[in-house]
mmCIF file of C-alpha atoms in Angstrom:
data_model
loop_
_atom_site.group_PDB
_atom_site.id
_atom_site.type_symbol
_atom_site.label_atom_id
_atom_site.label_comp_id
_atom_site.label_asym_id
_atom_site.label_seq_id
_atom_site.Cartn_x
_atom_site.Cartn_y
_atom_site.Cartn_z
ATOM 1 C CA MET A 1 -12.694 -12.232 5.079
ATOM 2 C CA ILE A 2 -9.382 -10.602 5.301
ATOM 3 C CA GLY A 3 -8.028 -8.203 2.652
ATOM 4 C CA GLY A 4 -11.842 -8.855 0.552
ATOM 5 C CA GLU A 5 -14.632 -7.049 0.333
ATOM 6 C CA SER A 6 -14.897 -5.489 3.941
ATOM 7 C CA ALA A 7 -11.662 -4.373 3.604
ATOM 8 C CA ARG A 8 -12.221 -2.096 0.829
ATOM 9 C CA ARG A 9 -15.895 -0.782 2.450
ATOM 10 C CA TYR A 10 -13.811 0.510 5.337
ATOM 11 C CA ALA A 11 -11.197 2.186 3.089
ATOM 12 C CA ARG A 12 -13.737 3.416 0.730
ATOM 13 C CA ALA A 13 -15.331 5.082 3.620
ATOM 14 C CA LEU A 14 -12.476 6.761 5.313
ATOM 15 C CA ALA A 15 -11.134 7.862 1.597
ATOM 16 C CA ASP A 16 -15.026 9.707 1.484
ATOM 17 C CA ILE A 17 -14.313 11.377 4.589
ATOM 18 C CA ALA A 18 -11.039 11.960 3.657
ATOM 19 C CA GLN A 19 -11.646 13.402 0.514
ATOM 20 C CA ARG A 20 -14.392 15.929 1.858
ATOM 21 C CA GLN A 21 -11.796 17.088 4.349
ATOM 22 C CA ASN A 22 -9.163 17.348 1.390
ATOM 23 C CA SER A 23 -6.883 15.198 3.359
ATOM 24 C CA LEU A 24 -6.706 12.279 1.074
ATOM 25 C CA ASP A 25 -2.737 11.739 1.034
ATOM 26 C CA GLU A 26 -2.359 12.881 4.777
ATOM 27 C CA ILE A 27 -4.356 10.626 5.937
ATOM 28 C CA GLY A 28 -3.240 7.790 3.653
ATOM 29 C CA GLU A 29 0.111 8.391 5.110
ATOM 30 C CA GLU A 30 -0.897 8.320 8.838
ATOM 31 C CA LEU A 31 -2.627 5.052 8.069
ATOM 32 C CA SER A 32 0.255 3.510 6.125
ATOM 33 C CA VAL A 33 2.523 4.385 9.126
ATOM 34 C CA PHE A 34 0.284 3.206 11.531
ATOM 35 C CA SER A 35 -0.565 -0.085 9.749
ATOM 36 C CA ASN A 36 3.155 -0.536 9.176
ATOM 37 C CA ALA A 37 3.578 -0.222 13.333
ATOM 38 C CA PHE A 38 0.815 -2.526 13.759
ATOM 39 C CA GLU A 39 2.096 -5.070 11.479
ATOM 40 C CA GLY A 40 6.155 -4.390 13.106
ATOM 41 C CA SER A 41 4.928 -4.405 16.773
ATOM 42 C CA LYS A 42 4.432 -7.701 18.012
ATOM 43 C CA GLU A 43 3.373 -6.080 21.722
ATOM 44 C CA LEU A 44 0.732 -3.751 19.687
ATOM 45 C CA ARG A 45 -0.626 -6.851 17.729
ATOM 46 C CA VAL A 46 -0.780 -8.555 20.998
ATOM 47 C CA LEU A 47 -2.473 -5.578 22.822
ATOM 48 C CA LEU A 48 -5.153 -5.418 20.148
ATOM 49 C CA LYS A 49 -5.528 -8.398 19.057
ATOM 50 C CA ASN A 50 -5.741 -10.504 21.998
ATOM 51 C CA PRO A 51 -9.447 -10.929 23.667
ATOM 52 C CA LYS A 52 -8.215 -11.333 27.195
ATOM 53 C CA PHE A 53 -7.533 -7.296 27.113
ATOM 54 C CA ALA A 54 -11.092 -5.460 27.753
ATOM 55 C CA LYS A 55 -12.117 -3.401 24.909
ATOM 56 C CA ASP A 56 -11.654 0.063 27.112
ATOM 57 C CA LYS A 57 -8.100 -1.045 28.027
ATOM 58 C CA GLN A 58 -7.521 -1.603 24.217
ATOM 59 C CA LEU A 59 -8.830 1.737 23.596
ATOM 60 C CA GLU A 60 -7.026 3.492 26.341
ATOM 61 C CA MET A 61 -3.561 1.973 25.393
ATOM 62 C CA LEU A 62 -4.183 2.608 21.718
ATOM 63 C CA GLY A 63 -5.472 6.395 22.454
ATOM 64 C CA LYS A 64 -2.168 6.823 23.944
ATOM 65 C CA VAL A 65 -0.110 5.058 20.947
ATOM 66 C CA LEU A 66 -2.198 7.243 18.385
ATOM 67 C CA ASP A 67 -1.517 10.464 20.861
ATOM 68 C CA SER A 68 1.785 10.043 20.838
ATOM 69 C CA ALA A 69 2.122 9.574 16.903
ATOM 70 C CA GLY A 70 0.502 12.585 16.547
ATOM 71 C CA ALA A 71 -2.419 10.831 14.754
ATOM 72 C CA SER A 72 -5.305 13.049 13.471
ATOM 73 C CA ASN A 73 -8.797 13.010 14.995
ATOM 74 C CA LEU A 74 -9.839 11.390 11.547
ATOM 75 C CA VAL A 75 -7.326 8.263 12.092
ATOM 76 C CA LYS A 76 -7.861 7.897 15.834
ATOM 77 C CA ASN A 77 -11.562 7.689 15.270
ATOM 78 C CA PHE A 78 -11.117 5.201 12.322
ATOM 79 C CA ILE A 79 -8.607 3.014 14.132
ATOM 80 C CA ARG A 80 -10.908 2.985 17.039
ATOM 81 C CA VAL A 81 -13.719 1.586 14.836
ATOM 82 C CA LEU A 82 -11.726 -0.951 13.726
ATOM 83 C CA VAL A 83 -10.734 -2.279 17.155
ATOM 84 C CA GLU A 84 -14.646 -2.212 18.641
ATOM 85 C CA ASN A 85 -15.828 -3.849 15.844
ATOM 86 C CA ASP A 86 -13.121 -6.713 15.830
ATOM 87 C CA ARG A 87 -11.635 -5.824 12.317
ATOM 88 C CA ILE A 88 -8.226 -4.536 13.616
ATOM 89 C CA ASN A 89 -6.703 -7.595 11.837
ATOM 90 C CA GLU A 90 -7.807 -6.203 8.603
ATOM 91 C CA LEU A 91 -5.773 -3.037 9.249
ATOM 92 C CA PRO A 92 -2.811 -4.136 6.528
ATOM 93 C CA SER A 93 -5.534 -4.658 3.765
ATOM 94 C CA ILE A 94 -7.441 -1.550 4.342
ATOM 95 C CA SER A 95 -4.236 0.660 4.347
ATOM 96 C CA SER A 96 -3.180 -1.119 0.730
ATOM 97 C CA LYS A 97 -6.952 -0.517 -0.680
ATOM 98 C CA TYR A 98 -7.325 3.100 1.290
ATOM 99 C CA GLN A 99 -4.380 3.664 -1.412
ATOM 100 C CA GLU A 100 -5.788 2.543 -4.151
ATOM 101 C CA ILE A 101 -9.136 4.409 -3.959
ATOM 102 C CA SER A 102 -7.385 7.404 -2.926
ATOM 103 C CA ASP A 103 -5.062 7.356 -6.130
ATOM 104 C CA GLU A 104 -8.341 6.362 -8.016
ATOM 105 C CA LYS A 105 -9.986 9.686 -6.573
ATOM 106 C CA ILE A 106 -7.012 11.596 -7.262
ATOM 107 C CA GLY A 107 -6.320 10.317 -10.780
ATOM 108 C CA ARG A 108 -3.031 8.997 -10.574
ATOM 109 C CA VAL A 109 -1.385 5.451 -10.539
ATOM 110 C CA ARG A 110 1.909 3.850 -8.861
ATOM 111 C CA ALA A 111 4.540 2.147 -10.896
ATOM 112 C CA GLU A 112 7.541 0.018 -9.760
ATOM 113 C CA LEU A 113 10.420 0.276 -12.003
ATOM 114 C CA ARG A 114 13.097 -2.776 -11.270
ATOM 115 C CA SER A 115 16.418 -2.159 -12.859
ATOM 116 C CA ALA A 116 19.359 -4.546 -12.598
ATOM 117 C CA ILE A 117 21.870 -1.310 -12.102
ATOM 118 C CA ALA A 118 21.176 2.232 -11.125
ATOM 119 C CA LEU A 119 19.455 4.274 -13.698
ATOM 120 C CA ASP A 120 21.021 7.636 -14.823
ATOM 121 C CA SER A 121 18.140 10.533 -13.401
ATOM 122 C CA GLU A 122 18.002 11.579 -17.481
ATOM 123 C CA ILE A 123 16.790 7.840 -17.880
ATOM 124 C CA LEU A 124 14.384 7.760 -15.038
ATOM 125 C CA LYS A 125 12.769 11.312 -16.152
ATOM 126 C CA LYS A 126 12.501 9.738 -19.714
ATOM 127 C CA ILE A 127 10.742 6.436 -18.612
ATOM 128 C CA HIS A 128 8.468 8.678 -16.033
ATOM 129 C CA GLU A 129 7.512 10.900 -18.744
ATOM 130 C CA LYS A 130 6.451 7.713 -20.954
ATOM 131 C CA LEU A 131 4.631 5.969 -18.149
ATOM 132 C CA ALA A 132 2.749 9.081 -17.514
ATOM 133 C CA GLU A 133 1.762 9.313 -21.296
ATOM 134 C CA VAL A 134 1.098 5.662 -21.635
ATOM 135 C CA ALA A 135 -1.221 6.134 -18.109
ATOM 136 C CA GLY A 136 -2.574 9.307 -19.121
ATOM 137 C CA CYS A 137 -2.288 10.636 -15.301
ATOM 138 C CA GLU A 138 0.033 11.411 -12.917
ATOM 139 C CA VAL A 139 2.604 8.458 -12.093
ATOM 140 C CA LEU A 140 4.227 7.955 -8.986
ATOM 141 C CA LEU A 141 7.057 5.959 -9.915
ATOM 142 C CA ASN A 142 9.171 3.612 -7.017
ATOM 143 C CA VAL A 143 12.485 2.748 -8.710
ATOM 144 C CA VAL A 144 13.967 -0.784 -7.215
ATOM 145 C CA THR A 145 17.761 -1.877 -8.145
ATOM 146 C CA ASP A 146 17.079 -5.958 -8.550
ATOM 147 C CA LYS A 147 20.415 -7.993 -8.860
ATOM 148 C CA ASP A 148 18.018 -10.978 -10.063
ATOM 149 C CA LEU A 149 17.228 -9.236 -13.327
ATOM 150 C CA ILE A 150 20.517 -9.398 -14.794
ATOM 151 C CA GLY A 151 20.125 -6.706 -17.052
ATOM 152 C CA GLY A 152 17.187 -4.733 -18.251
ATOM 153 C CA VAL A 153 14.076 -3.070 -16.662
ATOM 154 C CA SER A 154 10.778 -4.374 -15.718
ATOM 155 C CA CYS A 155 7.913 -2.355 -14.987
ATOM 156 C CA LYS A 156 4.760 -2.735 -13.030
ATOM 157 C CA MET A 157 2.046 0.034 -13.640
ATOM 158 C CA GLY A 158 -1.590 -0.949 -11.686
ATOM 159 C CA SER A 159 -2.316 -4.727 -13.110
ATOM 160 C CA VAL A 160 0.033 -4.305 -16.379
ATOM 161 C CA ILE A 161 3.732 -5.635 -16.210
ATOM 162 C CA MET A 162 5.801 -4.511 -19.155
ATOM 163 C CA ASP A 163 9.409 -7.021 -18.460
ATOM 164 C CA GLY A 164 11.965 -6.294 -20.912
ATOM 165 C CA SER A 165 14.500 -7.829 -18.128
ATOM 166 C CA LEU A 166 17.002 -9.976 -19.702
ATOM 167 C CA LYS A 167 15.950 -12.705 -16.925
ATOM 168 C CA ASN A 168 12.599 -12.756 -18.693
ATOM 169 C CA GLN A 169 13.778 -12.475 -21.944
ATOM 170 C CA LEU A 170 16.097 -15.904 -21.341
ATOM 171 C CA ARG A 171 13.174 -17.582 -19.165
ATOM 172 C CA ASN A 172 10.764 -16.977 -22.746
ATOM 173 C CA LEU A 173 13.568 -18.439 -25.166
ATOM 174 C CA ARG A 174 14.116 -21.726 -22.796
ATOM 175 C CA GLN A 175 10.313 -21.910 -23.246
ATOM 176 C CA GLU A 176 10.228 -21.613 -26.814
ATOM 177 C CA LEU A 177 13.530 -23.945 -27.307
ATOM 178 C CA ALA A 178 11.628 -26.365 -25.069
ATOM 179 C CA HIS A 179 8.698 -26.402 -27.281
ATOM 180 C CA LYS A 180 10.700 -27.194 -30.464
#
């Protein structure tokens, strides 16, 4: 059930503890950094996923990695629990779910704005303000330049997609003409 309900349960438990410690963002950042390191390092994945290595050896090596990264005790203990319960494979999904839960607890939403060209800072400010008005909460905006859009912009905020790109308009026109 990778990425499913068990990932959500682990993420929620961690987020509840982090919230009580007033460290939702800090723990989220640490979890994300370690998750990216886990995904990006074949050696680390082999060490933590291979049943040939004894749990105590895995935990010892993991402790060294986490200590050298300056991880908090909460993240160290959480990662250890994942290894002990054979759930380390779910770390990327748990990290993603944690971010969703953390954002919900804080009252914010993430949005990705894609544009065919780099946008002027004044335009970005207006778009950001409008998205916050529509969402009714803080919006963390990630801006990406995507030449495939040809022109215009598209925005994904939560599960809502607003696509005003030229590429999408041409696709819609093609479909409309095909049905006539």
